[in-house]
mmCIF file of C-alpha atoms in Angstrom:
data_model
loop_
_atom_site.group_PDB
_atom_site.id
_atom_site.type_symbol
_atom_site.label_atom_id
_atom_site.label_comp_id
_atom_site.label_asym_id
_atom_site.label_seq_id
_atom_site.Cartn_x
_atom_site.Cartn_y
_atom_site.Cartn_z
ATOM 1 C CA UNK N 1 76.020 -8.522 -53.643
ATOM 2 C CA UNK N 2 78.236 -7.410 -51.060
ATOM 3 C CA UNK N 3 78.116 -10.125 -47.917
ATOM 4 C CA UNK N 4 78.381 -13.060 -48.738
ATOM 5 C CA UNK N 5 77.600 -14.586 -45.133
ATOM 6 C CA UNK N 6 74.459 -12.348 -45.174
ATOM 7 C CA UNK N 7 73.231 -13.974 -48.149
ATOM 8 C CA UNK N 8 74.351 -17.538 -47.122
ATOM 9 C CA UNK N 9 72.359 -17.169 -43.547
ATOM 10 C CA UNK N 10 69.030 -16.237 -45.647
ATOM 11 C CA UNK N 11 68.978 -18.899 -47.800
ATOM 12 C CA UNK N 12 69.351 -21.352 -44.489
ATOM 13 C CA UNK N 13 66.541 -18.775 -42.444
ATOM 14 C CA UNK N 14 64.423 -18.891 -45.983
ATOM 15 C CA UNK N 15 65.172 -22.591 -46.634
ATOM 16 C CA UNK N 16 63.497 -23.805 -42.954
ATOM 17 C CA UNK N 17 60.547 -21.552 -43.032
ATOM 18 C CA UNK N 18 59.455 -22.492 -46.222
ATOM 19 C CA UNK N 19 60.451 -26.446 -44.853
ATOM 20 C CA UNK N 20 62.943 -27.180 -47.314
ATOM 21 C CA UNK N 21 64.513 -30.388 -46.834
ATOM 22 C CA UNK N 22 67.695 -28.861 -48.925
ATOM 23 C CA UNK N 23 69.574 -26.007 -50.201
ATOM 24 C CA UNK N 24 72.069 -24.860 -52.215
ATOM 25 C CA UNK N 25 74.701 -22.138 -51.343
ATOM 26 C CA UNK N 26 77.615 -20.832 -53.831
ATOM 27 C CA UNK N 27 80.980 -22.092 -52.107
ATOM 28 C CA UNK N 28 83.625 -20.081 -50.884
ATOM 29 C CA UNK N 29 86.011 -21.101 -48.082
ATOM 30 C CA UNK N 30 84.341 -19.672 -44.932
ATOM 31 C CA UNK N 31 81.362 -20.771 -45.929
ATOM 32 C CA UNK N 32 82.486 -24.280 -45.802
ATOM 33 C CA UNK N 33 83.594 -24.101 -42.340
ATOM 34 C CA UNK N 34 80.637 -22.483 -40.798
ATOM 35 C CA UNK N 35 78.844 -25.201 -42.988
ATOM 36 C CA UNK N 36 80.953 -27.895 -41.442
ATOM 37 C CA UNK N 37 80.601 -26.249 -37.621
ATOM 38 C CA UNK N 38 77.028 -26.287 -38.225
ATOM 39 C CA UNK N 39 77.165 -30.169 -38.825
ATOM 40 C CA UNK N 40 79.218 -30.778 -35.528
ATOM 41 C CA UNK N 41 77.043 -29.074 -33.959
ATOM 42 C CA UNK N 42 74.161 -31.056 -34.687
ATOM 43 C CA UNK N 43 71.754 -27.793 -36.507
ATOM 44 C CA UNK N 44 72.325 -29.635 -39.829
ATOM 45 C CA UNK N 45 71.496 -33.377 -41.417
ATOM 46 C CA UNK N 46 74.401 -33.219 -44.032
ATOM 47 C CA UNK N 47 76.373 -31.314 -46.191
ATOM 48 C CA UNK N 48 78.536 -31.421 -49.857
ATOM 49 C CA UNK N 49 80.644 -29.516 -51.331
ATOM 50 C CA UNK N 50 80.466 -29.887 -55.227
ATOM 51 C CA UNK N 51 83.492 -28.525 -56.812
ATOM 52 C CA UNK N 52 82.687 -27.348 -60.417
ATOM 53 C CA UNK N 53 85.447 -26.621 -63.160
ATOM 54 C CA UNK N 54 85.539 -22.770 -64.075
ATOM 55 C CA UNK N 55 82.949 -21.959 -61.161
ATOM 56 C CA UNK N 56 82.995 -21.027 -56.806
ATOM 57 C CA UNK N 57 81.102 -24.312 -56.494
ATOM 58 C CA UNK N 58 77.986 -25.441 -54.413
ATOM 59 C CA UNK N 59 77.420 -26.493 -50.737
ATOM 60 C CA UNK N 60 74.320 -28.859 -51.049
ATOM 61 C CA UNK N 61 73.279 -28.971 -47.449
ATOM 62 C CA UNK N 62 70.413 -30.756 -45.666
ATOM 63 C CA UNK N 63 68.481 -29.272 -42.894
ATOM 64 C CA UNK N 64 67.273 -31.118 -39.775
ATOM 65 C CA UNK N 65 63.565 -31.062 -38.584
ATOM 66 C CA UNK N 66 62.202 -33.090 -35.635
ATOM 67 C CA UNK N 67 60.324 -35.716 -37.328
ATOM 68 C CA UNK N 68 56.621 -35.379 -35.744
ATOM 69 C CA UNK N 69 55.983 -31.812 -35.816
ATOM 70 C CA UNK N 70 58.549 -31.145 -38.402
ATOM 71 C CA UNK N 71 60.544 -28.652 -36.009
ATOM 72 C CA UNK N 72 63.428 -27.053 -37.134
ATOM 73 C CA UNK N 73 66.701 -27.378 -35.233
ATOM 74 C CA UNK N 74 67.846 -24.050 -36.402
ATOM 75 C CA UNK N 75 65.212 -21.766 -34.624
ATOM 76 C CA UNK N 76 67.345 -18.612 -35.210
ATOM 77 C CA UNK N 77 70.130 -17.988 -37.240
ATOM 78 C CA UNK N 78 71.450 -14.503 -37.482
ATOM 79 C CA UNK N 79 74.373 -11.845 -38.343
ATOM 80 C CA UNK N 80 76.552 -10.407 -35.968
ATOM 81 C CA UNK N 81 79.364 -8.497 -37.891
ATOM 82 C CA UNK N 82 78.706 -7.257 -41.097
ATOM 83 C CA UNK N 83 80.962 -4.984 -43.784
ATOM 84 C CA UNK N 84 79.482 -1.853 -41.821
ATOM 85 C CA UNK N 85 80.189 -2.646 -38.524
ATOM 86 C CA UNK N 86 82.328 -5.302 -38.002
ATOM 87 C CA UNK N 87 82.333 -7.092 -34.171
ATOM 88 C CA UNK N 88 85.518 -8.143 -32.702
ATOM 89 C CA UNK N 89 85.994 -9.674 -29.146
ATOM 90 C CA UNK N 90 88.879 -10.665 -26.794
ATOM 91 C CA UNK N 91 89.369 -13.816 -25.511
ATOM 92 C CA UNK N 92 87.914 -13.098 -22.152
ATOM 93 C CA UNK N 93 85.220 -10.872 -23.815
ATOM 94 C CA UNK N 94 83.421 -13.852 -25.421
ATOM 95 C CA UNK N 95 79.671 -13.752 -26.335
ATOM 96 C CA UNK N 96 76.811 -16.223 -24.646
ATOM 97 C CA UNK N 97 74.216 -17.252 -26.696
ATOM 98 C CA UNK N 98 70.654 -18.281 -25.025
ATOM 99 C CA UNK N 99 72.790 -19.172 -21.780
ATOM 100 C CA UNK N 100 75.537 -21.332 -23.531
ATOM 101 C CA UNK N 101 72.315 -23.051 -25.210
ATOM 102 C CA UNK N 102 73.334 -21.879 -28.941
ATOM 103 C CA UNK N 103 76.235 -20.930 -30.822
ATOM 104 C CA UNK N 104 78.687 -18.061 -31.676
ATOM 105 C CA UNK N 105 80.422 -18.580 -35.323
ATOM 106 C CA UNK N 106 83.871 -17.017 -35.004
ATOM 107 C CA UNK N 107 87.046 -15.970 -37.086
ATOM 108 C CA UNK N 108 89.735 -16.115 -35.481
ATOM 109 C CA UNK N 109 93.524 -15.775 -35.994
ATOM 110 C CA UNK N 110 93.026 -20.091 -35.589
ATOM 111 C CA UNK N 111 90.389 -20.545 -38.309
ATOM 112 C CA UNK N 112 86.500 -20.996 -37.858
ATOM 113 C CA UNK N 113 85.701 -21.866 -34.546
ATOM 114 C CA UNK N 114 82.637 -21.898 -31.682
ATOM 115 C CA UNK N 115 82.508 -19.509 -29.012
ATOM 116 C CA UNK N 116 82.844 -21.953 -26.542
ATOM 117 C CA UNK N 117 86.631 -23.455 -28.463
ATOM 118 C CA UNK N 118 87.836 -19.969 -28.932
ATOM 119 C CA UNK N 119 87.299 -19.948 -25.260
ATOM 120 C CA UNK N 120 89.362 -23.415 -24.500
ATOM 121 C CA UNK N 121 91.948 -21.869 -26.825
ATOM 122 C CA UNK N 122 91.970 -18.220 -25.182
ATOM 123 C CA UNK N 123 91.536 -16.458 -28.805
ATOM 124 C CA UNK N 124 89.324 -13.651 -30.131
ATOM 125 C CA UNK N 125 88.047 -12.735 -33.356
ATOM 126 C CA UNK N 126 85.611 -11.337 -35.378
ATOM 127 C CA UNK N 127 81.848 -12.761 -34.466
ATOM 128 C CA UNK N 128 80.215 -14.181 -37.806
ATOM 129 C CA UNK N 129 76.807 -15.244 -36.535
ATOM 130 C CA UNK N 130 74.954 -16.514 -33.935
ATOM 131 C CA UNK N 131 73.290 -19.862 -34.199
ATOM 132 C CA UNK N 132 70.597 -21.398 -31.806
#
């Protein structure tokens, strides 16, 4: 397997539409932070990180449905840069997701961050995904 993120988002796209209440991703450091952005963001219940001895580790996370019709919060979850064609913006170059409804994942030169803090913190980066 060659990306990583790619195979992280379709476990989390495969995970809701088979209504999974959890899944389980092997760790790596970005994937903890776009992990941890979702859960700020409110498009997961929970998350942990289990460290294993000799091994990458898991990230055990939850997914969030609205209770009555068992709605997903996540209703798309997709790649933007990928090993081919990477995507790189400039500060004042930033994407808008569904209006400013949903979410770019950056990398910046800052760490992990939304679209909307790289834009507080007039930084770039590569676009991971886009969340919404």
């Amino acid at each position: 397997m060659t990306d990583s993120i790619a195979d992280y988002l379709t476990r989390v796209r495969n995970a809701i539409k088979a209504r999974h209440r959890l899944v389980e991703i092997p760790a790596s450091g970005l994937k903890k932070e776009i992990t941890r952005i979702l859960h700020e963001k409110g498009y997961i219940l929970n998350y942990k990180v289990e460290e294993t001895p000799g091994h990458q580790g898991l990230i055990k996370v939850a997914l969030k449905y609205n209770s009555p019709a068992r709605i997903p919060a996540i209703k798309k979850i997709e790649r933007a840069s990928r090993p081919g064609l990477r995507r790189y913006v400039q500060a004042d170059n930033l994407p808008r997701v569904l209006n400013g409804l949903g979410i770019a994942i950056m990398s910046t030169s800052k760490g992990v961050m939304t679209d909307k803090e790289a834009k507080t913190q007039k930084v770039g980066g590569e676009v991971i995904c886009y969340v919404y």
